[in-house]
Coordinates of C-alpha atoms in Angstrom, one line a residue:
M1078 CA 37.3 -62.0 -15.5
T1079 CA 34.9 -62.0 -12.6
G1080 CA 37.8 -62.8 -10.3
L1081 CA 39.7 -59.8 -11.8
C1082 CA 36.8 -57.5 -11.1
R1083 CA 36.6 -58.8 -7.5
R1084 CA 40.3 -58.2 -7.0
L1085 CA 39.9 -54.7 -8.4
G1086 CA 37.1 -54.0 -6.0
N1087 CA 39.4 -54.7 -3.1
I1088 CA 41.8 -51.9 -4.0
G1089 CA 42.0 -48.7 -2.0
S1090 CA 41.6 -49.7 1.6
A1091 CA 43.9 -47.6 3.8
G1092 CA 47.3 -49.1 4.1
D1093 CA 46.7 -52.1 1.9
L1094 CA 49.1 -53.2 -0.8
N1095 CA 47.4 -54.8 -3.8
Q1096 CA 48.8 -56.4 -6.9
V1097 CA 46.4 -56.4 -9.8
E1098 CA 47.1 -58.4 -13.0
S1099 CA 45.7 -56.5 -15.9
F1100 CA 44.3 -57.9 -19.2
S1101 CA 47.7 -57.6 -20.9
G1102 CA 49.4 -59.8 -18.4
Y1103 CA 51.5 -57.4 -16.4
K1104 CA 51.0 -56.6 -12.7
T1105 CA 50.3 -53.1 -11.4
T1106 CA 50.9 -52.3 -7.7
I1107 CA 48.4 -49.9 -6.1
R1108 CA 49.0 -48.8 -2.5
G1109 CA 46.4 -46.9 -0.6
P1110 CA 47.2 -44.1 1.9
S1111 CA 48.3 -45.1 5.4
P1112 CA 49.0 -43.0 8.5
A1113 CA 52.7 -43.8 8.4
R1114 CA 53.1 -42.4 4.9
V1115 CA 51.1 -39.3 5.7
G1116 CA 53.2 -38.8 8.8
S1117 CA 56.3 -38.9 6.6
L1118 CA 54.9 -36.2 4.4
V1119 CA 54.3 -34.0 7.5
F1120 CA 57.9 -34.5 8.6
A1121 CA 59.1 -33.7 5.0
G1122 CA 56.9 -30.6 4.8
V1123 CA 58.2 -29.2 8.0
G1124 CA 61.7 -29.9 7.0
F1125 CA 61.3 -28.2 3.6
L1126 CA 59.8 -25.1 5.3
V1127 CA 62.6 -24.8 7.9
A1128 CA 65.2 -25.3 5.1
S1129 CA 63.4 -22.5 3.2
I1130 CA 63.9 -20.0 6.1
L1131 CA 67.5 -21.0 6.5
A1132 CA 68.1 -20.7 2.7
L1133 CA 67.4 -16.9 2.9
W1134 CA 71.0 -16.5 4.0
V1135 CA 72.3 -18.2 0.9
D1136 CA 69.8 -16.8 -1.6
H1137 CA 71.9 -13.7 -2.3
P1138 CA 75.2 -15.4 -3.3
L1139 CA 73.7 -18.4 -4.9
G1140 CA 71.2 -16.3 -6.9
A1141 CA 74.0 -14.0 -8.1
W1142 CA 76.1 -17.0 -9.1
C1143 CA 73.3 -18.6 -11.1
V1144 CA 72.3 -15.3 -12.8
A1145 CA 75.9 -14.9 -13.9
D1146 CA 75.5 -18.2 -15.9
R1147 CA 78.3 -20.1 -14.1
V1148 CA 76.4 -23.4 -14.0
P1149 CA 78.1 -26.1 -16.1
D1150 CA 76.4 -26.7 -19.4
F1151 CA 75.8 -30.4 -18.8
V1152 CA 74.0 -29.6 -15.5
E1153 CA 71.8 -27.1 -17.3
E1154 CA 70.9 -29.6 -20.0
I1155 CA 69.9 -32.3 -17.5
C1156 CA 67.8 -29.8 -15.5
N1157 CA 66.1 -28.4 -18.6
A1158 CA 65.2 -31.9 -19.7
A1159 CA 63.3 -32.5 -16.4
E1160 CA 61.5 -29.1 -16.4
P1161 CA 58.3 -30.4 -18.1
F1162 CA 57.7 -32.7 -15.1
G1163 CA 56.6 -29.5 -13.3
D1164 CA 54.4 -28.1 -16.1
G1165 CA 50.6 -28.4 -15.5
L1166 CA 49.8 -29.3 -19.1
T1167 CA 52.4 -32.1 -19.0
V1168 CA 50.9 -33.5 -15.8
I1169 CA 47.5 -33.6 -17.5
L1170 CA 48.9 -35.4 -20.6
L1171 CA 50.8 -37.8 -18.5
L1172 CA 47.8 -38.8 -16.4
L1173 CA 45.8 -39.3 -19.6
V1174 CA 48.4 -41.7 -20.9
L1175 CA 48.4 -43.6 -17.6
A1176 CA 44.6 -43.8 -17.7
R1177 CA 44.8 -45.4 -21.1
L1178 CA 47.7 -47.8 -20.5
V1179 CA 47.1 -48.8 -16.8
P1180 CA 43.4 -49.5 -16.3
P1181 CA 43.7 -50.5 -12.6
A1182 CA 45.1 -47.0 -11.8
R1183 CA 42.2 -45.1 -13.3
P1184 CA 40.1 -44.6 -10.2
Y1185 CA 43.1 -43.1 -8.3
L1186 CA 44.3 -40.6 -10.9
P1187 CA 41.9 -37.8 -9.9
R1188 CA 43.5 -37.7 -6.5
V1189 CA 47.0 -37.7 -8.1
A1190 CA 45.9 -34.8 -10.3
A1191 CA 44.4 -32.9 -7.4
I1192 CA 47.7 -33.2 -5.4
S1193 CA 49.8 -32.0 -8.2
L1194 CA 47.6 -29.3 -9.8
G1195 CA 46.3 -28.3 -6.4
S1196 CA 49.8 -27.6 -5.2
G1197 CA 50.4 -25.4 -8.2
V1198 CA 47.2 -23.5 -7.7
L1199 CA 48.0 -22.9 -4.0
V1200 CA 51.4 -21.4 -4.6
N1201 CA 50.1 -19.2 -7.4
V1202 CA 47.7 -17.7 -5.0
I1203 CA 50.5 -17.1 -2.5
K1204 CA 52.5 -15.4 -5.3
Q1205 CA 49.8 -12.7 -5.5
L1206 CA 50.0 -12.1 -1.7
V1207 CA 53.8 -12.2 -1.3
P1208 CA 55.5 -10.3 -4.2
R1209 CA 59.1 -11.0 -4.6
Y1210 CA 61.6 -10.2 -7.4
R1211 CA 62.9 -13.1 -9.5
P1212 CA 66.7 -13.4 -9.3
R1213 CA 67.1 -12.6 -13.0
H1214 CA 65.2 -9.3 -12.4
F1215 CA 66.7 -8.5 -9.0
D1216 CA 69.4 -5.9 -8.3
F1217 CA 72.0 -7.8 -6.3
A1218 CA 73.4 -4.6 -5.0
L1219 CA 70.5 -4.6 -2.6
T1220 CA 70.0 -6.9 0.4
I1221 CA 68.1 -10.2 0.0
W1222 CA 65.4 -8.8 2.2
E1223 CA 64.7 -6.1 -0.3
S1224 CA 63.7 -8.8 -2.9
F1225 CA 60.4 -9.0 -1.0
G1226 CA 57.6 -6.4 -1.0
A1227 CA 57.8 -5.2 -4.6
T1228 CA 54.7 -3.3 -5.6
V1229 CA 55.4 -2.6 -9.3
A1230 CA 57.3 -4.8 -11.7
P1231 CA 60.2 -2.9 -13.3
D1232 CA 59.4 -4.1 -16.8
G1233 CA 55.6 -3.9 -16.4
R1234 CA 55.1 -7.7 -16.3
S1235 CA 53.6 -9.2 -13.1
S1236 CA 55.6 -12.4 -13.5
T1237 CA 58.7 -10.4 -12.7
I1238 CA 57.7 -10.1 -9.0
E1239 CA 56.1 -13.6 -8.7
S1240 CA 59.1 -15.5 -7.5
F1241 CA 57.8 -16.8 -4.1
P1242 CA 57.1 -19.7 -4.1
S1243 CA 57.9 -21.8 -7.2
G1244 CA 54.9 -23.0 -9.1
H1245 CA 56.8 -25.5 -11.2
T1246 CA 58.4 -27.0 -8.1
A1247 CA 55.1 -27.3 -6.3
T1248 CA 53.5 -29.0 -9.3
A1249 CA 56.4 -31.4 -9.7
I1250 CA 56.6 -32.3 -6.0
G1251 CA 52.8 -32.8 -5.9
L1252 CA 53.1 -35.2 -8.9
A1253 CA 55.9 -37.1 -7.2
I1254 CA 53.8 -37.5 -4.1
G1255 CA 50.8 -38.8 -6.0
L1256 CA 52.7 -41.2 -8.2
S1257 CA 54.7 -42.4 -5.2
W1258 CA 51.4 -43.1 -3.4
L1259 CA 50.4 -45.4 -6.3
W1260 CA 53.8 -46.9 -7.1
P1261 CA 56.1 -46.7 -4.1
E1262 CA 58.7 -48.7 -6.0
G1263 CA 59.2 -45.7 -8.3
R1264 CA 59.4 -43.0 -5.7
V1265 CA 63.2 -42.5 -6.2
I1266 CA 62.6 -41.7 -9.9
F1267 CA 59.5 -39.5 -9.2
W1268 CA 61.2 -37.5 -6.4
G1269 CA 64.4 -37.3 -8.4
L1270 CA 62.6 -35.7 -11.3
A1271 CA 60.8 -33.3 -9.0
L1272 CA 64.1 -32.2 -7.4
L1273 CA 65.7 -31.7 -10.8
V1274 CA 62.7 -29.4 -11.6
G1275 CA 63.5 -27.3 -8.5
L1276 CA 67.2 -27.2 -9.4
Q1277 CA 66.3 -26.0 -12.9
R1278 CA 64.3 -23.1 -11.5
V1279 CA 67.2 -22.0 -9.4
E1280 CA 70.0 -22.4 -12.0
T1281 CA 68.0 -20.5 -14.6
G1282 CA 67.5 -17.5 -12.3
A1283 CA 63.7 -18.0 -12.2
H1284 CA 63.6 -18.6 -8.4
F1285 CA 65.7 -18.3 -5.3
L1286 CA 66.5 -21.5 -3.4
S1287 CA 64.1 -20.5 -0.6
D1288 CA 61.3 -20.2 -3.2
V1289 CA 61.8 -23.8 -4.3
L1290 CA 62.1 -25.2 -0.8
A1291 CA 58.9 -23.3 0.4
A1292 CA 57.0 -24.7 -2.6
A1293 CA 58.2 -28.3 -1.8
G1294 CA 57.0 -27.9 1.8
L1295 CA 53.6 -26.6 0.8
S1296 CA 53.1 -29.4 -1.7
C1297 CA 53.8 -31.9 1.1
F1298 CA 51.0 -30.4 3.2
V1299 CA 48.7 -30.5 0.2
G1300 CA 49.5 -34.2 -0.1
V1301 CA 48.8 -34.7 3.6
A1302 CA 45.4 -33.0 3.2
L1303 CA 44.4 -35.1 0.2
L1304 CA 45.7 -38.4 1.4
S1305 CA 44.4 -38.2 4.9
E1306 CA 40.9 -39.6 5.5
R1307 CA 40.5 -37.1 8.4
L1308 CA 41.1 -34.1 6.2
L1309 CA 40.3 -33.9 2.5
G1310 CA 41.0 -37.4 1.5
W1311 CA 37.6 -38.9 2.2
P1312 CA 35.8 -37.5 -0.9
F1313 CA 38.4 -39.0 -3.1
S1314 CA 38.1 -42.4 -1.3
R1315 CA 34.4 -42.3 -2.1
L1316 CA 35.0 -41.3 -5.7
E1317 CA 37.5 -44.1 -6.1
A1318 CA 35.1 -46.7 -4.6
H1319 CA 32.4 -45.4 -6.9
L1320 CA 34.6 -45.6 -10.0
I1321 CA 35.8 -49.1 -9.2
S1322 CA 32.2 -50.4 -8.6
R1323 CA 30.6 -48.7 -11.6
G1324 CA 33.3 -48.4 -14.3
A1325 CA 36.8 -49.7 -13.7
C1326 CA 36.0 -53.4 -13.8
V1327 CA 33.7 -53.1 -16.8
G1328 CA 36.4 -51.1 -18.7
V1329 CA 39.0 -53.8 -18.0
E1330 CA 36.7 -56.6 -18.9
L1331 CA 35.6 -55.1 -22.3
E1332 CA 39.2 -54.4 -23.2
A1333 CA 40.2 -58.0 -22.3
I1334 CA 37.4 -59.4 -24.5
H1335 CA 38.3 -57.1 -27.3
T1336 CA 42.0 -58.1 -27.1
E1337 CA 41.2 -61.8 -27.0
A1338 CA 38.9 -61.6 -30.0
D1339 CA 41.3 -59.7 -32.1
R1340 CA 44.3 -61.9 -31.2
P1341 CA 45.6 -63.6 -34.4
A1342 CA 45.7 -67.4 -34.3
V1343 CA 49.1 -68.9 -33.7
P1344 CA 49.9 -72.1 -35.7
S1345 CA 50.6 -75.1 -33.7
R1346 CA 54.0 -76.7 -34.1
S1347 CA 52.3 -80.1 -34.2
D1348 CA 50.3 -79.2 -37.2
P1349 CA 52.7 -79.5 -40.2
V1350 CA 50.3 -78.0 -42.6
A1351 CA 49.6 -74.9 -40.5
S1352 CA 53.2 -74.4 -39.6
S1353 CA 54.4 -74.7 -43.2
G1354 CA 51.8 -72.4 -44.5
V1355 CA 50.7 -75.0 -47.2
I1356 CA 46.9 -75.2 -47.8
D1357 CA 45.4 -78.6 -48.4
K1358 CA 43.1 -77.9 -51.3
S1359 CA 41.7 -81.5 -51.3
A1360 CA 40.5 -81.0 -47.8
S1361 CA 38.7 -77.8 -48.6
A1362 CA 37.1 -79.5 -51.7

């Protein structure tokens, strides 16, 4: 167990890939931030923002097509199933489950939560500064440029003019970034779920395509800020080091001892009495 704690203490150095064998026998891969991965996020963020600007020219026809409910039912069902991946409460519950089931990941989950929930908070602030009609509340007889600048919601609800950017998409992309940082081998699944969330927001008429792409770009830059040691990543690195040295190893060790103590004895095949289940009363007498 001392060796396990020593190996846990080595996790988190920038760019290192560490495999940690937990008390239950499986191996968990934890990868720390590296300049190359942060650079990829910068490139992705710029790409999403450029795509968001270009998408303004397809927002009108695509939004009208989705609002007319022309999306195939099976596509709608798949997208709706992925939608909770972009919900803030779901993110919190998922991270709590990971904290319980994957002890070596515990020190790093605060950073994952910050990337995901921080992205959602950022875009919700922008929503208040850049009002825009949601497609389902927009009059498509107007030009797409007239979807911006609304001052009063037609139905009295502020959410009607909070289309830009997409909060669900930002939260989902942020979660995908954080989970991919911890488990790169699962990044296709994480990013696939996040992109399905963005597609769901478009096909239901909740957001224009440009709203979704802008949210994805902003989430990438939040990820850059929280993963880079030169920006906002250093407080999380210190927190992770503190949690590893003060709590993570102890927690794993206690759970390992508890599991070993509660493990039922397995009869040996070489013991005919134990394997048959027959008790020798003469021996006990």
